[in-house]
mmCIF file of C-alpha atoms in Angstrom:
data_model
loop_
_atom_site.group_PDB
_atom_site.id
_atom_site.type_symbol
_atom_site.label_atom_id
_atom_site.label_comp_id
_atom_site.label_asym_id
_atom_site.label_seq_id
_atom_site.Cartn_x
_atom_site.Cartn_y
_atom_site.Cartn_z
ATOM 1 C CA UNK A 1 10.110 10.539 11.493
ATOM 2 C CA UNK A 2 7.913 11.754 14.319
ATOM 3 C CA UNK A 3 4.634 10.023 15.099
ATOM 4 C CA UNK A 4 2.987 13.064 16.667
ATOM 5 C CA UNK A 5 0.300 14.991 14.833
ATOM 6 C CA UNK A 6 -0.983 18.471 15.637
ATOM 7 C CA UNK A 7 -4.725 19.092 15.827
ATOM 8 C CA UNK A 8 -4.302 21.640 13.023
ATOM 9 C CA UNK A 9 -1.699 19.766 11.031
ATOM 10 C CA UNK A 10 -0.291 20.913 7.674
ATOM 11 C CA UNK A 11 -1.539 17.743 5.933
ATOM 12 C CA UNK A 12 -5.142 18.496 6.975
ATOM 13 C CA UNK A 13 -4.945 22.266 6.397
ATOM 14 C CA UNK A 14 -7.077 22.088 3.252
ATOM 15 C CA UNK A 15 -9.849 20.642 5.450
ATOM 16 C CA UNK A 16 -9.832 22.997 8.442
ATOM 17 C CA UNK A 17 -9.197 26.095 6.330
ATOM 18 C CA UNK A 18 -12.311 25.303 4.271
ATOM 19 C CA UNK A 19 -14.367 23.898 7.152
ATOM 20 C CA UNK A 20 -13.036 25.162 10.514
ATOM 21 C CA UNK A 21 -15.236 23.093 12.888
ATOM 22 C CA UNK A 22 -14.201 19.881 11.105
ATOM 23 C CA UNK A 23 -10.888 19.794 13.020
ATOM 24 C CA UNK A 24 -12.505 19.245 16.423
ATOM 25 C CA UNK A 25 -15.175 16.975 14.964
ATOM 26 C CA UNK A 26 -12.598 14.761 13.226
ATOM 27 C CA UNK A 27 -10.508 14.581 16.428
ATOM 28 C CA UNK A 28 -13.299 12.470 17.950
ATOM 29 C CA UNK A 29 -12.638 9.687 15.449
ATOM 30 C CA UNK A 30 -9.882 7.114 15.780
ATOM 31 C CA UNK A 31 -7.236 7.071 13.098
ATOM 32 C CA UNK A 32 -7.797 3.609 11.663
ATOM 33 C CA UNK A 33 -4.822 3.939 9.334
ATOM 34 C CA UNK A 34 -4.626 2.297 5.938
ATOM 35 C CA UNK A 35 -2.340 0.430 3.596
ATOM 36 C CA UNK A 36 -1.902 3.595 1.550
ATOM 37 C CA UNK A 37 -0.917 5.644 4.598
ATOM 38 C CA UNK A 38 1.657 3.044 5.661
ATOM 39 C CA UNK A 39 3.059 2.911 2.123
ATOM 40 C CA UNK A 40 3.449 6.694 2.212
ATOM 41 C CA UNK A 41 5.226 6.531 5.582
ATOM 42 C CA UNK A 42 7.590 3.821 4.352
ATOM 43 C CA UNK A 43 8.309 5.696 1.125
ATOM 44 C CA UNK A 44 9.176 8.840 3.099
ATOM 45 C CA UNK A 45 11.592 6.881 5.310
ATOM 46 C CA UNK A 46 13.308 5.449 2.250
ATOM 47 C CA UNK A 47 13.498 8.907 0.645
ATOM 48 C CA UNK A 48 15.038 10.351 3.792
ATOM 49 C CA UNK A 49 17.652 7.601 3.918
ATOM 50 C CA UNK A 50 18.652 7.945 0.269
ATOM 51 C CA UNK A 51 18.823 11.732 0.377
ATOM 52 C CA UNK A 52 20.916 11.710 3.556
ATOM 53 C CA UNK A 53 23.215 9.158 1.945
ATOM 54 C CA UNK A 54 23.556 11.310 -1.189
ATOM 55 C CA UNK A 55 24.470 14.301 0.986
ATOM 56 C CA UNK A 56 27.110 12.323 2.879
ATOM 57 C CA UNK A 57 25.119 12.202 6.126
ATOM 58 C CA UNK A 58 25.447 9.072 8.279
ATOM 59 C CA UNK A 59 22.184 7.174 8.031
ATOM 60 C CA UNK A 60 20.707 3.753 8.787
ATOM 61 C CA UNK A 61 19.058 1.701 6.057
ATOM 62 C CA UNK A 62 15.350 1.412 7.005
ATOM 63 C CA UNK A 63 14.441 -1.371 4.565
ATOM 64 C CA UNK A 64 14.552 -4.125 7.185
ATOM 65 C CA UNK A 65 11.614 -2.728 9.139
ATOM 66 C CA UNK A 66 9.555 -1.302 6.260
ATOM 67 C CA UNK A 67 6.194 -2.998 5.757
ATOM 68 C CA UNK A 68 6.038 -2.015 2.083
ATOM 69 C CA UNK A 69 9.163 -1.731 -0.014
ATOM 70 C CA UNK A 70 9.060 -2.819 -3.637
ATOM 71 C CA UNK A 71 10.674 -1.937 -6.954
ATOM 72 C CA UNK A 72 8.311 0.978 -7.526
ATOM 73 C CA UNK A 73 9.083 2.505 -4.141
ATOM 74 C CA UNK A 74 12.797 2.080 -4.812
ATOM 75 C CA UNK A 75 12.471 3.905 -8.140
ATOM 76 C CA UNK A 76 10.396 6.743 -6.708
ATOM 77 C CA UNK A 77 12.774 7.312 -3.801
ATOM 78 C CA UNK A 78 15.788 7.147 -6.137
ATOM 79 C CA UNK A 79 14.261 9.754 -8.420
ATOM 80 C CA UNK A 80 13.270 11.965 -5.483
ATOM 81 C CA UNK A 81 16.819 11.946 -4.109
ATOM 82 C CA UNK A 82 18.173 12.649 -7.608
ATOM 83 C CA UNK A 83 15.713 15.526 -8.067
ATOM 84 C CA UNK A 84 16.756 17.163 -4.797
ATOM 85 C CA UNK A 85 20.457 16.710 -5.574
ATOM 86 C CA UNK A 86 19.950 18.201 -9.054
ATOM 87 C CA UNK A 87 18.156 21.147 -7.449
ATOM 88 C CA UNK A 88 21.057 21.624 -5.030
ATOM 89 C CA UNK A 89 23.563 21.439 -7.905
ATOM 90 C CA UNK A 90 21.626 24.094 -9.830
ATOM 91 C CA UNK A 91 21.475 26.347 -6.773
ATOM 92 C CA UNK A 92 25.237 25.982 -6.241
ATOM 93 C CA UNK A 93 25.831 27.734 -9.569
ATOM 94 C CA UNK A 94 24.862 31.013 -7.886
ATOM 95 C CA UNK A 95 25.132 30.117 -4.172
ATOM 96 C CA UNK A 96 28.166 27.961 -3.325
ATOM 97 C CA UNK A 97 27.025 26.881 0.163
ATOM 98 C CA UNK A 98 23.248 26.285 0.361
ATOM 99 C CA UNK A 99 21.836 24.753 3.544
ATOM 100 C CA UNK A 100 19.832 21.532 3.129
ATOM 101 C CA UNK A 101 17.551 20.275 5.900
ATOM 102 C CA UNK A 102 15.779 16.908 5.762
ATOM 103 C CA UNK A 103 12.654 15.967 7.767
ATOM 104 C CA UNK A 104 13.020 19.209 9.694
ATOM 105 C CA UNK A 105 10.533 19.909 12.492
ATOM 106 C CA UNK A 106 8.829 23.191 11.642
ATOM 107 C CA UNK A 107 6.916 25.245 14.205
ATOM 108 C CA UNK A 108 4.333 27.747 12.946
ATOM 109 C CA UNK A 109 2.488 28.188 16.255
ATOM 110 C CA UNK A 110 2.806 31.983 15.938
ATOM 111 C CA UNK A 111 -0.019 31.709 13.386
ATOM 112 C CA UNK A 112 -1.719 28.400 14.277
ATOM 113 C CA UNK A 113 -2.087 27.421 17.920
ATOM 114 C CA UNK A 114 0.133 24.407 18.703
ATOM 115 C CA UNK A 115 0.883 24.186 14.981
ATOM 116 C CA UNK A 116 3.870 22.191 13.759
ATOM 117 C CA UNK A 117 4.858 19.732 11.060
ATOM 118 C CA UNK A 118 7.869 18.121 9.400
ATOM 119 C CA UNK A 119 9.211 19.368 6.077
ATOM 120 C CA UNK A 120 10.611 16.708 3.763
ATOM 121 C CA UNK A 121 13.327 18.990 2.400
ATOM 122 C CA UNK A 122 14.171 22.665 2.938
ATOM 123 C CA UNK A 123 16.962 24.298 0.923
ATOM 124 C CA UNK A 124 18.185 27.760 1.841
ATOM 125 C CA UNK A 125 20.021 29.780 -0.791
ATOM 126 C CA UNK A 126 20.707 33.426 -1.503
ATOM 127 C CA UNK A 127 17.407 35.192 -2.115
ATOM 128 C CA UNK A 128 15.198 32.084 -2.238
ATOM 129 C CA UNK A 129 14.076 29.351 0.134
ATOM 130 C CA UNK A 130 13.062 26.050 -1.490
ATOM 131 C CA UNK A 131 10.445 23.803 0.126
ATOM 132 C CA UNK A 132 10.178 20.338 -1.469
ATOM 133 C CA UNK A 133 7.482 17.842 -0.496
ATOM 134 C CA UNK A 134 7.431 14.183 -1.580
ATOM 135 C CA UNK A 135 4.051 12.614 -2.345
ATOM 136 C CA UNK A 136 3.790 8.850 -2.845
ATOM 137 C CA UNK A 137 0.016 8.754 -3.288
ATOM 138 C CA UNK A 138 -1.359 8.096 -6.743
ATOM 139 C CA UNK A 139 -5.069 8.784 -6.250
ATOM 140 C CA UNK A 140 -5.096 12.591 -6.192
ATOM 141 C CA UNK A 141 -2.941 14.877 -8.327
ATOM 142 C CA UNK A 142 -1.444 17.464 -5.961
ATOM 143 C CA UNK A 143 -0.590 20.988 -7.096
ATOM 144 C CA UNK A 144 1.882 23.296 -5.353
ATOM 145 C CA UNK A 145 -0.107 26.388 -6.324
ATOM 146 C CA UNK A 146 -1.761 28.009 -3.283
ATOM 147 C CA UNK A 147 -1.149 24.740 -1.427
ATOM 148 C CA UNK A 148 -1.818 25.452 2.285
ATOM 149 C CA UNK A 149 0.285 22.514 3.489
ATOM 150 C CA UNK A 150 3.324 23.886 1.665
ATOM 151 C CA UNK A 151 2.592 27.422 2.851
ATOM 152 C CA UNK A 152 2.514 26.246 6.472
ATOM 153 C CA UNK A 153 5.858 24.490 5.995
ATOM 154 C CA UNK A 154 7.222 27.724 4.531
ATOM 155 C CA UNK A 155 5.964 29.715 7.532
ATOM 156 C CA UNK A 156 7.615 27.225 9.889
ATOM 157 C CA UNK A 157 10.877 27.486 7.969
ATOM 158 C CA UNK A 158 10.654 31.286 8.120
ATOM 159 C CA UNK A 159 10.278 31.134 11.905
ATOM 160 C CA UNK A 160 13.427 29.029 12.047
ATOM 161 C CA UNK A 161 15.609 30.749 9.478
ATOM 162 C CA UNK A 162 14.386 34.250 8.653
ATOM 163 C CA UNK A 163 16.770 35.926 11.105
ATOM 164 C CA UNK A 164 19.753 33.964 9.764
ATOM 165 C CA UNK A 165 19.286 34.305 6.009
ATOM 166 C CA UNK A 166 18.235 37.049 3.635
ATOM 167 C CA UNK A 167 15.624 35.881 1.130
ATOM 168 C CA UNK A 168 12.461 37.374 -0.290
ATOM 169 C CA UNK A 169 11.061 34.459 -2.327
ATOM 170 C CA UNK A 170 9.835 30.995 -1.411
ATOM 171 C CA UNK A 171 9.739 28.254 -4.050
ATOM 172 C CA UNK A 172 7.462 25.307 -3.256
ATOM 173 C CA UNK A 173 7.640 22.014 -5.131
ATOM 174 C CA UNK A 174 5.457 18.903 -4.997
ATOM 175 C CA UNK A 175 7.313 15.804 -6.225
ATOM 176 C CA UNK A 176 4.714 13.154 -7.120
ATOM 177 C CA UNK A 177 6.446 10.753 -9.475
ATOM 178 C CA UNK A 178 3.705 8.108 -9.590
ATOM 179 C CA UNK A 179 1.485 10.740 -11.216
ATOM 180 C CA UNK A 180 4.323 12.136 -13.397
ATOM 181 C CA UNK A 181 3.792 15.347 -11.467
ATOM 182 C CA UNK A 182 6.457 17.855 -10.443
ATOM 183 C CA UNK A 183 4.580 21.034 -9.553
ATOM 184 C CA UNK A 184 6.417 24.221 -8.521
ATOM 185 C CA UNK A 185 4.970 27.530 -7.342
ATOM 186 C CA UNK A 186 6.647 30.661 -6.021
ATOM 187 C CA UNK A 187 5.386 33.295 -3.612
ATOM 188 C CA UNK A 188 6.987 36.405 -2.147
ATOM 189 C CA UNK A 189 7.760 36.360 1.577
ATOM 190 C CA UNK A 190 5.612 39.446 2.147
ATOM 191 C CA UNK A 191 2.665 37.868 0.322
ATOM 192 C CA UNK A 192 3.000 34.703 2.393
ATOM 193 C CA UNK A 193 3.049 36.667 5.651
ATOM 194 C CA UNK A 194 0.039 38.699 4.496
ATOM 195 C CA UNK A 195 -1.913 35.471 3.856
ATOM 196 C CA UNK A 196 -0.842 34.159 7.258
ATOM 197 C CA UNK A 197 -2.167 37.218 9.088
ATOM 198 C CA UNK A 198 -5.295 37.937 7.044
ATOM 199 C CA UNK A 199 -6.544 34.415 6.263
ATOM 200 C CA UNK A 200 -4.670 31.759 8.190
ATOM 201 C CA UNK A 201 -4.690 33.184 11.731
ATOM 202 C CA UNK A 202 -8.421 33.971 12.073
ATOM 203 C CA UNK A 203 -9.498 30.712 10.425
ATOM 204 C CA UNK A 204 -7.062 28.631 12.486
ATOM 205 C CA UNK A 205 -8.404 30.201 15.682
ATOM 206 C CA UNK A 206 -11.955 29.237 14.694
ATOM 207 C CA UNK A 207 -10.797 25.715 13.911
ATOM 208 C CA UNK A 208 -8.922 25.360 17.205
ATOM 209 C CA UNK A 209 -11.985 26.546 19.133
ATOM 210 C CA UNK A 210 -14.320 24.271 17.153
ATOM 211 C CA UNK A 211 -16.249 27.245 15.851
ATOM 212 C CA UNK A 212 -17.212 28.595 12.439
ATOM 213 C CA UNK A 213 -19.459 27.207 9.720
ATOM 214 C CA UNK A 214 -19.383 23.689 8.317
ATOM 215 C CA UNK A 215 -18.721 23.743 4.594
ATOM 216 C CA UNK A 216 -18.823 20.770 2.216
ATOM 217 C CA UNK A 217 -16.596 20.377 -0.837
ATOM 218 C CA UNK A 218 -13.685 18.433 -2.322
ATOM 219 C CA UNK A 219 -11.853 18.611 1.015
ATOM 220 C CA UNK A 220 -14.484 16.300 2.563
ATOM 221 C CA UNK A 221 -12.863 13.285 0.885
ATOM 222 C CA UNK A 222 -10.011 13.393 3.421
ATOM 223 C CA UNK A 223 -12.015 14.216 6.575
ATOM 224 C CA UNK A 224 -12.371 11.510 9.247
ATOM 225 C CA UNK A 225 -15.971 12.605 9.850
ATOM 226 C CA UNK A 226 -16.904 12.381 6.173
ATOM 227 C CA UNK A 227 -19.248 9.386 6.404
ATOM 228 C CA UNK A 228 -21.766 10.796 8.867
ATOM 229 C CA UNK A 229 -21.277 14.550 8.508
ATOM 230 C CA UNK A 230 -24.715 16.145 8.145
ATOM 231 C CA UNK A 231 -23.426 19.117 6.114
ATOM 232 C CA UNK A 232 -21.862 16.763 3.569
ATOM 233 C CA UNK A 233 -25.093 14.769 3.375
ATOM 234 C CA UNK A 234 -27.135 17.924 2.768
ATOM 235 C CA UNK A 235 -24.650 19.080 0.145
ATOM 236 C CA UNK A 236 -24.871 15.839 -1.824
ATOM 237 C CA UNK A 237 -28.595 15.320 -1.410
ATOM 238 C CA UNK A 238 -29.242 18.708 -3.007
ATOM 239 C CA UNK A 239 -28.941 16.835 -6.310
ATOM 240 C CA UNK A 240 -32.183 15.070 -5.431
ATOM 241 C CA UNK A 241 -34.060 18.139 -6.641
ATOM 242 C CA UNK A 242 -33.388 16.979 -10.195
ATOM 243 C CA UNK A 243 -35.618 14.002 -9.343
ATOM 244 C CA UNK A 244 -33.592 11.615 -11.512
ATOM 245 C CA UNK A 245 -34.619 13.283 -14.733
ATOM 246 C CA UNK A 246 -33.143 11.967 -17.951
ATOM 247 C CA UNK A 247 -30.030 13.906 -19.039
ATOM 248 C CA UNK A 248 -31.721 15.185 -22.199
ATOM 249 C CA UNK A 249 -34.414 16.798 -20.041
ATOM 250 C CA UNK A 250 -31.917 18.918 -18.154
ATOM 251 C CA UNK A 251 -30.562 22.308 -19.149
ATOM 252 C CA UNK A 252 -26.824 22.772 -19.739
ATOM 253 C CA UNK A 253 -26.459 24.812 -16.541
ATOM 254 C CA UNK A 254 -28.103 22.017 -14.551
ATOM 255 C CA UNK A 255 -25.807 19.393 -16.064
ATOM 256 C CA UNK A 256 -22.793 21.580 -15.250
ATOM 257 C CA UNK A 257 -23.973 21.812 -11.629
ATOM 258 C CA UNK A 258 -24.354 18.027 -11.441
ATOM 259 C CA UNK A 259 -20.948 17.413 -13.043
ATOM 260 C CA UNK A 260 -19.388 19.646 -10.425
ATOM 261 C CA UNK A 261 -20.637 17.334 -7.674
ATOM 262 C CA UNK A 262 -21.084 13.904 -9.188
ATOM 263 C CA UNK A 263 -17.660 12.566 -8.169
ATOM 264 C CA UNK A 264 -18.231 13.738 -4.610
ATOM 265 C CA UNK A 265 -21.703 12.171 -4.645
ATOM 266 C CA UNK A 266 -20.279 8.797 -5.686
ATOM 267 C CA UNK A 267 -17.497 9.048 -3.086
ATOM 268 C CA UNK A 268 -20.020 9.987 -0.396
ATOM 269 C CA UNK A 269 -22.213 6.999 -1.237
ATOM 270 C CA UNK A 270 -19.188 4.666 -0.930
ATOM 271 C CA UNK A 271 -18.221 6.274 2.380
ATOM 272 C CA UNK A 272 -21.759 5.713 3.706
ATOM 273 C CA UNK A 273 -21.651 2.030 2.687
ATOM 274 C CA UNK A 274 -18.225 1.529 4.288
ATOM 275 C CA UNK A 275 -19.273 3.286 7.497
ATOM 276 C CA UNK A 276 -22.570 1.393 7.721
ATOM 277 C CA UNK A 277 -20.788 -1.966 7.305
ATOM 278 C CA UNK A 278 -18.300 -1.129 10.060
ATOM 279 C CA UNK A 279 -21.124 -0.082 12.386
ATOM 280 C CA UNK A 280 -23.181 -3.176 11.518
ATOM 281 C CA UNK A 281 -20.217 -5.400 12.381
ATOM 282 C CA UNK A 282 -20.186 -3.683 15.775
ATOM 283 C CA UNK A 283 -23.834 -4.616 16.302
ATOM 284 C CA UNK A 284 -25.761 -1.648 14.920
ATOM 285 C CA UNK A 285 -28.990 -2.708 13.174
ATOM 286 C CA UNK A 286 -30.227 -0.906 10.043
ATOM 287 C CA UNK A 287 -33.851 -1.545 9.036
ATOM 288 C CA UNK A 288 -34.008 -3.855 6.043
ATOM 289 C CA UNK A 289 -30.313 -4.805 6.094
ATOM 290 C CA UNK A 290 -28.177 -7.598 7.512
ATOM 291 C CA UNK A 291 -24.518 -8.610 7.363
ATOM 292 C CA UNK A 292 -23.680 -11.772 5.429
ATOM 293 C CA UNK A 293 -20.460 -13.441 4.343
ATOM 294 C CA UNK A 294 -19.274 -12.113 0.987
ATOM 295 C CA UNK A 295 -18.320 -14.205 -2.005
ATOM 296 C CA UNK A 296 -14.905 -15.824 -1.979
ATOM 297 C CA UNK A 297 -12.586 -17.385 -4.562
ATOM 298 C CA UNK A 298 -10.357 -20.420 -4.279
ATOM 299 C CA UNK A 299 -6.657 -19.896 -3.551
ATOM 300 C CA UNK A 300 -3.561 -22.091 -3.345
ATOM 301 C CA UNK A 301 -2.340 -22.856 0.182
ATOM 302 C CA UNK A 302 1.272 -23.253 -1.000
ATOM 303 C CA UNK A 303 2.204 -21.985 -4.490
ATOM 304 C CA UNK A 304 5.644 -23.620 -4.450
ATOM 305 C CA UNK A 305 4.108 -27.018 -3.607
ATOM 306 C CA UNK A 306 1.510 -26.552 -6.364
ATOM 307 C CA UNK A 307 4.215 -25.787 -8.924
ATOM 308 C CA UNK A 308 6.244 -28.798 -7.820
ATOM 309 C CA UNK A 309 3.234 -31.145 -8.009
ATOM 310 C CA UNK A 310 2.243 -29.976 -11.506
ATOM 311 C CA UNK A 311 5.857 -30.153 -12.764
ATOM 312 C CA UNK A 312 6.079 -33.747 -11.458
ATOM 313 C CA UNK A 313 3.232 -34.582 -13.831
ATOM 314 C CA UNK A 314 5.230 -33.244 -16.773
ATOM 315 C CA UNK A 315 3.203 -30.055 -17.094
ATOM 316 C CA UNK A 316 4.418 -26.460 -17.016
ATOM 317 C CA UNK A 317 2.747 -24.695 -14.046
ATOM 318 C CA UNK A 318 3.781 -21.226 -15.207
ATOM 319 C CA UNK A 319 2.543 -19.006 -18.012
ATOM 320 C CA UNK A 320 4.995 -16.789 -19.882
ATOM 321 C CA UNK A 321 4.141 -13.110 -20.110
ATOM 322 C CA UNK A 322 6.081 -10.143 -21.462
ATOM 323 C CA UNK A 323 7.056 -7.696 -18.757
ATOM 324 C CA UNK A 324 5.129 -4.433 -18.671
ATOM 325 C CA UNK A 325 6.856 -1.174 -19.672
ATOM 326 C CA UNK A 326 7.425 -0.096 -16.057
ATOM 327 C CA UNK A 327 9.012 -3.427 -15.072
ATOM 328 C CA UNK A 328 11.022 -3.554 -18.293
ATOM 329 C CA UNK A 329 12.375 -0.050 -17.612
ATOM 330 C CA UNK A 330 13.437 -1.173 -14.137
ATOM 331 C CA UNK A 331 15.117 -4.263 -15.610
ATOM 332 C CA UNK A 332 17.086 -2.417 -18.300
ATOM 333 C CA UNK A 333 17.482 1.047 -16.786
ATOM 334 C CA UNK A 334 16.039 4.193 -18.384
ATOM 335 C CA UNK A 335 18.859 4.892 -20.843
ATOM 336 C CA UNK A 336 19.184 1.290 -22.026
ATOM 337 C CA UNK A 337 15.430 0.983 -22.282
ATOM 338 C CA UNK A 338 15.329 3.947 -24.666
ATOM 339 C CA UNK A 339 18.301 2.661 -26.658
ATOM 340 C CA UNK A 340 17.023 -0.900 -27.031
ATOM 341 C CA UNK A 341 13.261 -0.458 -27.107
ATOM 342 C CA UNK A 342 12.644 3.216 -27.892
ATOM 343 C CA UNK A 343 11.664 2.507 -31.495
ATOM 344 C CA UNK A 344 9.295 -0.266 -30.389
ATOM 345 C CA UNK A 345 7.218 1.907 -28.054
ATOM 346 C CA UNK A 346 4.183 3.959 -29.027
ATOM 347 C CA UNK A 347 1.538 5.822 -27.092
ATOM 348 C CA UNK A 348 -1.993 5.403 -28.467
ATOM 349 C CA UNK A 349 -4.479 8.247 -28.376
ATOM 350 C CA UNK A 350 -6.329 8.347 -25.068
ATOM 351 C CA UNK A 351 -10.093 8.430 -24.731
ATOM 352 C CA UNK A 352 -11.540 11.937 -24.221
ATOM 353 C CA UNK A 353 -12.544 12.818 -20.656
ATOM 354 C CA UNK A 354 -14.564 15.725 -19.308
ATOM 355 C CA UNK A 355 -12.613 17.747 -16.704
ATOM 356 C CA UNK A 356 -12.736 21.181 -15.088
ATOM 357 C CA UNK A 357 -11.359 24.239 -16.901
ATOM 358 C CA UNK A 358 -8.510 24.415 -14.368
ATOM 359 C CA UNK A 359 -6.987 21.233 -15.845
ATOM 360 C CA UNK A 360 -3.758 22.156 -17.650
ATOM 361 C CA UNK A 361 -4.192 19.740 -20.553
ATOM 362 C CA UNK A 362 -5.034 21.321 -23.941
ATOM 363 C CA UNK A 363 -8.665 21.198 -25.008
ATOM 364 C CA UNK A 364 -9.749 18.216 -27.090
ATOM 365 C CA UNK A 365 -11.121 18.817 -30.593
ATOM 366 C CA UNK A 366 -14.811 17.946 -30.419
ATOM 367 C CA UNK A 367 -17.009 17.204 -33.420
ATOM 368 C CA UNK A 368 -18.308 20.780 -33.190
ATOM 369 C CA UNK A 369 -14.835 22.361 -33.173
ATOM 370 C CA UNK A 370 -13.722 20.073 -36.037
ATOM 371 C CA UNK A 371 -16.681 21.284 -38.095
ATOM 372 C CA UNK A 372 -15.933 24.935 -37.299
ATOM 373 C CA UNK A 373 -12.310 24.485 -38.372
#
């Protein structure tokens, strides 16, 4: 997998399409990386290896150099490879020789200056091109619908393959197993090209030039400049006009406005704290604040030696605990798990949560709706 990243990369498209000048602003910040990012990179390498192996392509096992590779990653990559192979098998019912490309470099610089990316899996069949993207992250549920990252991959694949194959539809799928999410969305080739010319090209040019208007929103959560972006601060501090009134003193429209931003407000506050700590450790002084050593807890220096010492005293150093459902499924296998334990599993009713109307889950019966019924 390539280590290069374009200024206007597919993975950050939701940021620079919503806030064009953010691309140049974010480029000034170092990419500190994270455990989650490295886990995603490792999971992609494992997925690539297993899919290539399933397709009969010579491939090297990457496990030896992966920083994070556990049972969960093994399961997710297994299921991803199985999903792609099942998709290929289904396509073969109507197209005997589909083309499958893995980690393909895709150039869409016709629409986005210096734009390129790498598609996890592209499948070309009669009439339809399939773009499949693996997501290992668990924090954000990702939808394929109107997903700009997927649309950029599709444009890159069109540049590469449109003259060789005849297809009018593009099917885009997000495979996010850790969120039980397989999201698929289709778009016509003409509609995709229309979006590219009418929306993508002018916005990408603004972003490349560092021009346009700053705009705050959900996309800020993934921007490198999120902690000290003035537009984001203004956006969140607009809630101060409610002057910390009690909820019962607010009108329903005001509460709806607050609900629409409260998660971003909390995230922004955490980003400010994290940024301020990093700057303070570098020597920046904030009036009324100082850096101190946090609280710590005791830990064993050598767990094996601890267990041996306790066992020598005739005591059991371990506590027995029933495996969780995920670990038990891995131990037994899905089919055997259902056969042996299916009748012993139940799913309790979940607590109600307040979400946006766009959420696909059916509406919960409130006390008011129960009364009306």
